[in-house]
Coordinates of C-alpha atoms and ligand atoms in Angstrom, one line a residue:
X9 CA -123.0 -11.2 -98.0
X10 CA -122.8 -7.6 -100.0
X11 CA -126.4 -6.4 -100.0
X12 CA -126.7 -5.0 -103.4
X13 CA -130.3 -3.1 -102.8
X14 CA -130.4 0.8 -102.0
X15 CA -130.6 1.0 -98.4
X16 CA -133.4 2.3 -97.0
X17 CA -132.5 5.6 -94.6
X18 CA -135.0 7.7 -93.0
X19 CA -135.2 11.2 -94.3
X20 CA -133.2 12.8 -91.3
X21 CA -129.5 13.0 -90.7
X22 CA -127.7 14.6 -87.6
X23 CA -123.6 15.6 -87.8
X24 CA -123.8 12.8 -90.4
X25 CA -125.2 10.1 -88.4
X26 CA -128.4 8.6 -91.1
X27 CA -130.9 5.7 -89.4
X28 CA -131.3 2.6 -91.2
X29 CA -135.4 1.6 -91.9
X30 CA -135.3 -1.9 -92.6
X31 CA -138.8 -3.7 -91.7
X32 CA -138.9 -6.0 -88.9
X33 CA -139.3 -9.7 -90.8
X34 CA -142.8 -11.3 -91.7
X35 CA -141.9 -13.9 -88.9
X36 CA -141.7 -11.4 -86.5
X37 CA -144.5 -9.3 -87.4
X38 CA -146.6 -12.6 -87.3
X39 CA -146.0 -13.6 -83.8
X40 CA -146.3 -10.3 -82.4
X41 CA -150.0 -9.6 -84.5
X42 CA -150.4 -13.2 -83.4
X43 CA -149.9 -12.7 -79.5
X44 CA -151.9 -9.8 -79.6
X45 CA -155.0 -11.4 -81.2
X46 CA -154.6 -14.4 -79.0
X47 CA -154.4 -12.1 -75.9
X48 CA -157.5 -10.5 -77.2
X49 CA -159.5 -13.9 -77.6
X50 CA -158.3 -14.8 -74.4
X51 CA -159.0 -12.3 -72.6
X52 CA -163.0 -11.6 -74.4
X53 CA -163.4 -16.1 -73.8
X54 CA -162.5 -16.4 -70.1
X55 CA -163.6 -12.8 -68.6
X56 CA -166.2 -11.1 -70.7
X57 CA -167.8 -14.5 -71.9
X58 CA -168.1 -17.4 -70.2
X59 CA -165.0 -19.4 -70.4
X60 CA -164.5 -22.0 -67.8
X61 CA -162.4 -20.8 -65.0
X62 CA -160.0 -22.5 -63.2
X63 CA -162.2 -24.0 -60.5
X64 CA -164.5 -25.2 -63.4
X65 CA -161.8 -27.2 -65.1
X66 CA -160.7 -28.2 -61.9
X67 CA -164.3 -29.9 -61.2
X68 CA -164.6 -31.5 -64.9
X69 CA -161.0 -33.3 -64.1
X70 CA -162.0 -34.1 -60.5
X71 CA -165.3 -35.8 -62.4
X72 CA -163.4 -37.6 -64.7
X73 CA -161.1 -38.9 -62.4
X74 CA -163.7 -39.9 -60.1
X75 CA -165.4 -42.0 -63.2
X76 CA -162.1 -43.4 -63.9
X77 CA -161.5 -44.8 -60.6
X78 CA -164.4 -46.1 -60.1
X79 CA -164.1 -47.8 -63.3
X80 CA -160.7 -49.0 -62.2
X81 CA -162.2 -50.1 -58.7
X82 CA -166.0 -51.2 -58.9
X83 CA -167.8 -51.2 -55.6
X84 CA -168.7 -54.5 -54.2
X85 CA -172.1 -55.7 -54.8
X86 CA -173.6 -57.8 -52.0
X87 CA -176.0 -60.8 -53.0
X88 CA -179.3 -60.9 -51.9
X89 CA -178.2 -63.7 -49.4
X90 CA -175.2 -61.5 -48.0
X91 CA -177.6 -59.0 -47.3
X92 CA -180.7 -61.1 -45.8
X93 CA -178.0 -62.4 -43.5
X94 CA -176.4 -59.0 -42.6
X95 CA -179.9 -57.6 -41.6
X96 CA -180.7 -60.2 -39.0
X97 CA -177.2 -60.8 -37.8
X98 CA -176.6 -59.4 -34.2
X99 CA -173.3 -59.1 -34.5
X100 CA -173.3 -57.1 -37.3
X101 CA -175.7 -54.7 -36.1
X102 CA -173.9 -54.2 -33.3
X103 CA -170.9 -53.2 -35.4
X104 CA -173.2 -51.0 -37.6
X105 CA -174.9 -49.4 -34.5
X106 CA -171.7 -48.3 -33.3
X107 CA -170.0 -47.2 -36.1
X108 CA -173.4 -45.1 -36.8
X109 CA -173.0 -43.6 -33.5
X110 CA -169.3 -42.5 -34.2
X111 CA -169.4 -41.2 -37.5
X112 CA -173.6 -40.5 -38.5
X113 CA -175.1 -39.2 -35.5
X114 CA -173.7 -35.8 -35.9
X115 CA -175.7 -35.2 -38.8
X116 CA -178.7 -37.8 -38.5
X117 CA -178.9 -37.8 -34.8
X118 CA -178.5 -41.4 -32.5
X119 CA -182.1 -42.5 -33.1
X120 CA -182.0 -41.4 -36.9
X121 CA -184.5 -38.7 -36.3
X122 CA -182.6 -36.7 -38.8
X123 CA -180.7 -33.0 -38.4
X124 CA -178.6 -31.9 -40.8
X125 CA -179.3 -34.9 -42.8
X126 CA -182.7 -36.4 -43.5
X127 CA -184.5 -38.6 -40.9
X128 CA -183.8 -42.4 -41.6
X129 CA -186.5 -43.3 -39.8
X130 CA -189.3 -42.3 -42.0
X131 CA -190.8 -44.0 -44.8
X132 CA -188.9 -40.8 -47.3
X133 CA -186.0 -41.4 -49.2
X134 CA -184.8 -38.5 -51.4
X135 CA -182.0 -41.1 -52.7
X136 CA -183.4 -44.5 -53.2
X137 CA -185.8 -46.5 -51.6
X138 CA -184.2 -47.2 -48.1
X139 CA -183.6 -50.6 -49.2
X140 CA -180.0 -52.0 -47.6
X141 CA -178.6 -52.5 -51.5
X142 CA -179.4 -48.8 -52.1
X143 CA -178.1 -47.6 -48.4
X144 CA -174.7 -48.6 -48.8
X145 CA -174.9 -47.4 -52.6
X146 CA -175.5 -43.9 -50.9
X147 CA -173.0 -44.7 -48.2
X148 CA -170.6 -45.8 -50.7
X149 CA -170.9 -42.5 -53.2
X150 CA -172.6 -40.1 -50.5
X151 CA -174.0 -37.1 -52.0
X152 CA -171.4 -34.8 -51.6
X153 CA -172.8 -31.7 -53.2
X154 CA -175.8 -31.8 -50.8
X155 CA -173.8 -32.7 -47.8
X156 CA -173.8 -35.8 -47.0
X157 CA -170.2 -37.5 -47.2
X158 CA -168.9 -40.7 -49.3
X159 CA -167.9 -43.4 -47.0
X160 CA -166.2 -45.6 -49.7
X161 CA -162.8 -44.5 -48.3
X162 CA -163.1 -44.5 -44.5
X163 CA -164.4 -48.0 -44.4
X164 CA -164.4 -51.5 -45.8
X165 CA -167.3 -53.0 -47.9
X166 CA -169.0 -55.1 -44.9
X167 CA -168.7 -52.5 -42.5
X168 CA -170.7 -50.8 -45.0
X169 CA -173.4 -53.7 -44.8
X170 CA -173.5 -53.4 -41.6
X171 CA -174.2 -49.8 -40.9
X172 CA -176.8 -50.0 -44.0
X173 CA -178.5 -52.7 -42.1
X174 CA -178.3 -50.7 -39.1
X175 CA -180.0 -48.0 -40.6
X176 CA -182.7 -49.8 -42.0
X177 CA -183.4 -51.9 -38.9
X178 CA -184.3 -47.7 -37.7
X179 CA -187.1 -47.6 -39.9
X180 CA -190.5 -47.3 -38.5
X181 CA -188.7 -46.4 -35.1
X182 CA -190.1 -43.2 -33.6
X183 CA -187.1 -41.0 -32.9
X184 CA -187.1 -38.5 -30.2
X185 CA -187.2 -35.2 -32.6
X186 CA -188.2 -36.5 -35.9
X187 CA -187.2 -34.2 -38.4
X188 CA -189.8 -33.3 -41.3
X189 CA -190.2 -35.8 -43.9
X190 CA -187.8 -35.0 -47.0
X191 CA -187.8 -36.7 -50.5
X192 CA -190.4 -39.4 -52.1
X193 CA -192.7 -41.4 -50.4
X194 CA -191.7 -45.4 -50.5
X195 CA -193.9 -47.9 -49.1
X196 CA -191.6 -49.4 -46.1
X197 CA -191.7 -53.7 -47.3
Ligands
LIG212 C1 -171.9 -33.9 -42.3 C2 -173.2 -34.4 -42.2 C3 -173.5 -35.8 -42.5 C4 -172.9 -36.9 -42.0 C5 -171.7 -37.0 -41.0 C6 -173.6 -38.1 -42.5 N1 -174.6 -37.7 -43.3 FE1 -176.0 -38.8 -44.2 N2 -176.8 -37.2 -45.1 C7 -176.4 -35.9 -44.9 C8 -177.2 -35.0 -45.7 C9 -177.1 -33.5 -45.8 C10 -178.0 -35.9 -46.5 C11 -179.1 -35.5 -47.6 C12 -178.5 -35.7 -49.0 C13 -179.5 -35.3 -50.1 O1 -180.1 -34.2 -49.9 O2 -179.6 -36.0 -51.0 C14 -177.7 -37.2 -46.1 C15 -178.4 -38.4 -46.6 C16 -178.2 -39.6 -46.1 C17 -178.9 -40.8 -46.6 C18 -180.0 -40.8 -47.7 C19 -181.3 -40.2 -47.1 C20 -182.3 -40.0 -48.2 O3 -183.5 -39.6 -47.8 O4 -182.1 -40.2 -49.4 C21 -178.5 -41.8 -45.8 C22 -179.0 -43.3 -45.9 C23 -177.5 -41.4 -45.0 N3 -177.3 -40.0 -45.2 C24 -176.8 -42.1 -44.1 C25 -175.7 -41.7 -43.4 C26 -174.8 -42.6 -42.6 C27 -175.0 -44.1 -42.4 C28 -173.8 -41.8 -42.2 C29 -172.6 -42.3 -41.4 C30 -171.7 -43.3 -42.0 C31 -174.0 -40.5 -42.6 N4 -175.2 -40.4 -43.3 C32 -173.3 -39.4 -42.2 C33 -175.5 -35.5 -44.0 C34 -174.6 -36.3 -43.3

């Protein structure tokens, strides 16, 4: 196509050899103004103001998909019959007892008296009430930003029970070294 405008040449010339100015196009000019001022934004949101960094988003996604499984997966509730029965069954505190011993006692000490976790022993409950319903509720979720694991995965619903009912049948035991009482008072029923 014969391009029938003057063409635009710079005002210098050497052994006859002229430059060409043509402006870059508006396309151009717009992504590269465009970059720039989105670098700019970018960099003034995530590291002069506060702009979520990478661990942040990481946390709200871990959240979410937390939420989502448990939505997906619901935790099994246990009647009150199921429970009545899991607290005075032998057998089942026997199972508790020793599963308690394996996986608890490194934080909460054999007799419960509490060490890196809280005494179980005590009439304090900084989660709950102590009640079996809300132990395996705390065994089930844990309280992983204080500490204390989530057991959901690394055992089955009525070993759960159990355990819970182990830990309450501790209750108004007198451990060895009983840690300081943490959390809110309940009245032990
Ligand atoms: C790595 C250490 C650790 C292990 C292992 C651990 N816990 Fe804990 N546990 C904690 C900590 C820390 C807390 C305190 C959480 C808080 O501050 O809310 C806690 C809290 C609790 C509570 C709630 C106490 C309250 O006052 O609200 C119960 C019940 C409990 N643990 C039972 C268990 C059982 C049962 C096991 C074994 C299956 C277990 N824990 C294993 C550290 C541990």
């Amino acid at each position: 196509m014969a391009i029938n405008r003057p063409e635009p040449k710079l005002d210098h010339e050497y052994d006859g050899i002229e430059e060409l100015d043509y402006p870059p196009p508006a396309w151009f000019n717009a992504i590269f103004w465009g970059s720039i001022a989105f670098g700019l934004c970018y960099f003034l949101y995530y590291h002069h103001y506060d702009g979520p960094g990478l661990t942040a988003e990481f946390e709200v996604a871990q959240k979410e998909h937390n939420a989502l499984m448990r939505q997906l997966n619901p935790p099994r509730i246990f009647t009150p019959q199921e429970v009545a029965a899991a607290e005075k069954d032998g057998a089942t505190l026997a199972q508790g007892r020793a599963n308690f011993e394996s996986k608890c006692a490194s934080c909460h000490l054999k007799d419960g008296g509490g060490q890196t976790g809280p005494n179980l022993t005590d009439d304090f409950w900084i989660n709950g009430d102590g009640t079996t319903p809300f132990l395996v509720r705390t065994l089930q979720d844990g309280v992983t930003d204080k500490g204390m694991p989530a057991w959901e995965d690394k055992f089955r619903p009525e070993e759960l029970l159990a355990i819970a009912s182990y830990v309450r049948s501790l209750r108004g035991t007198t451990p060895s070294t009983p840690k300081a009482p943490e959390g809110n008072p309940v009245p032990n029923a």
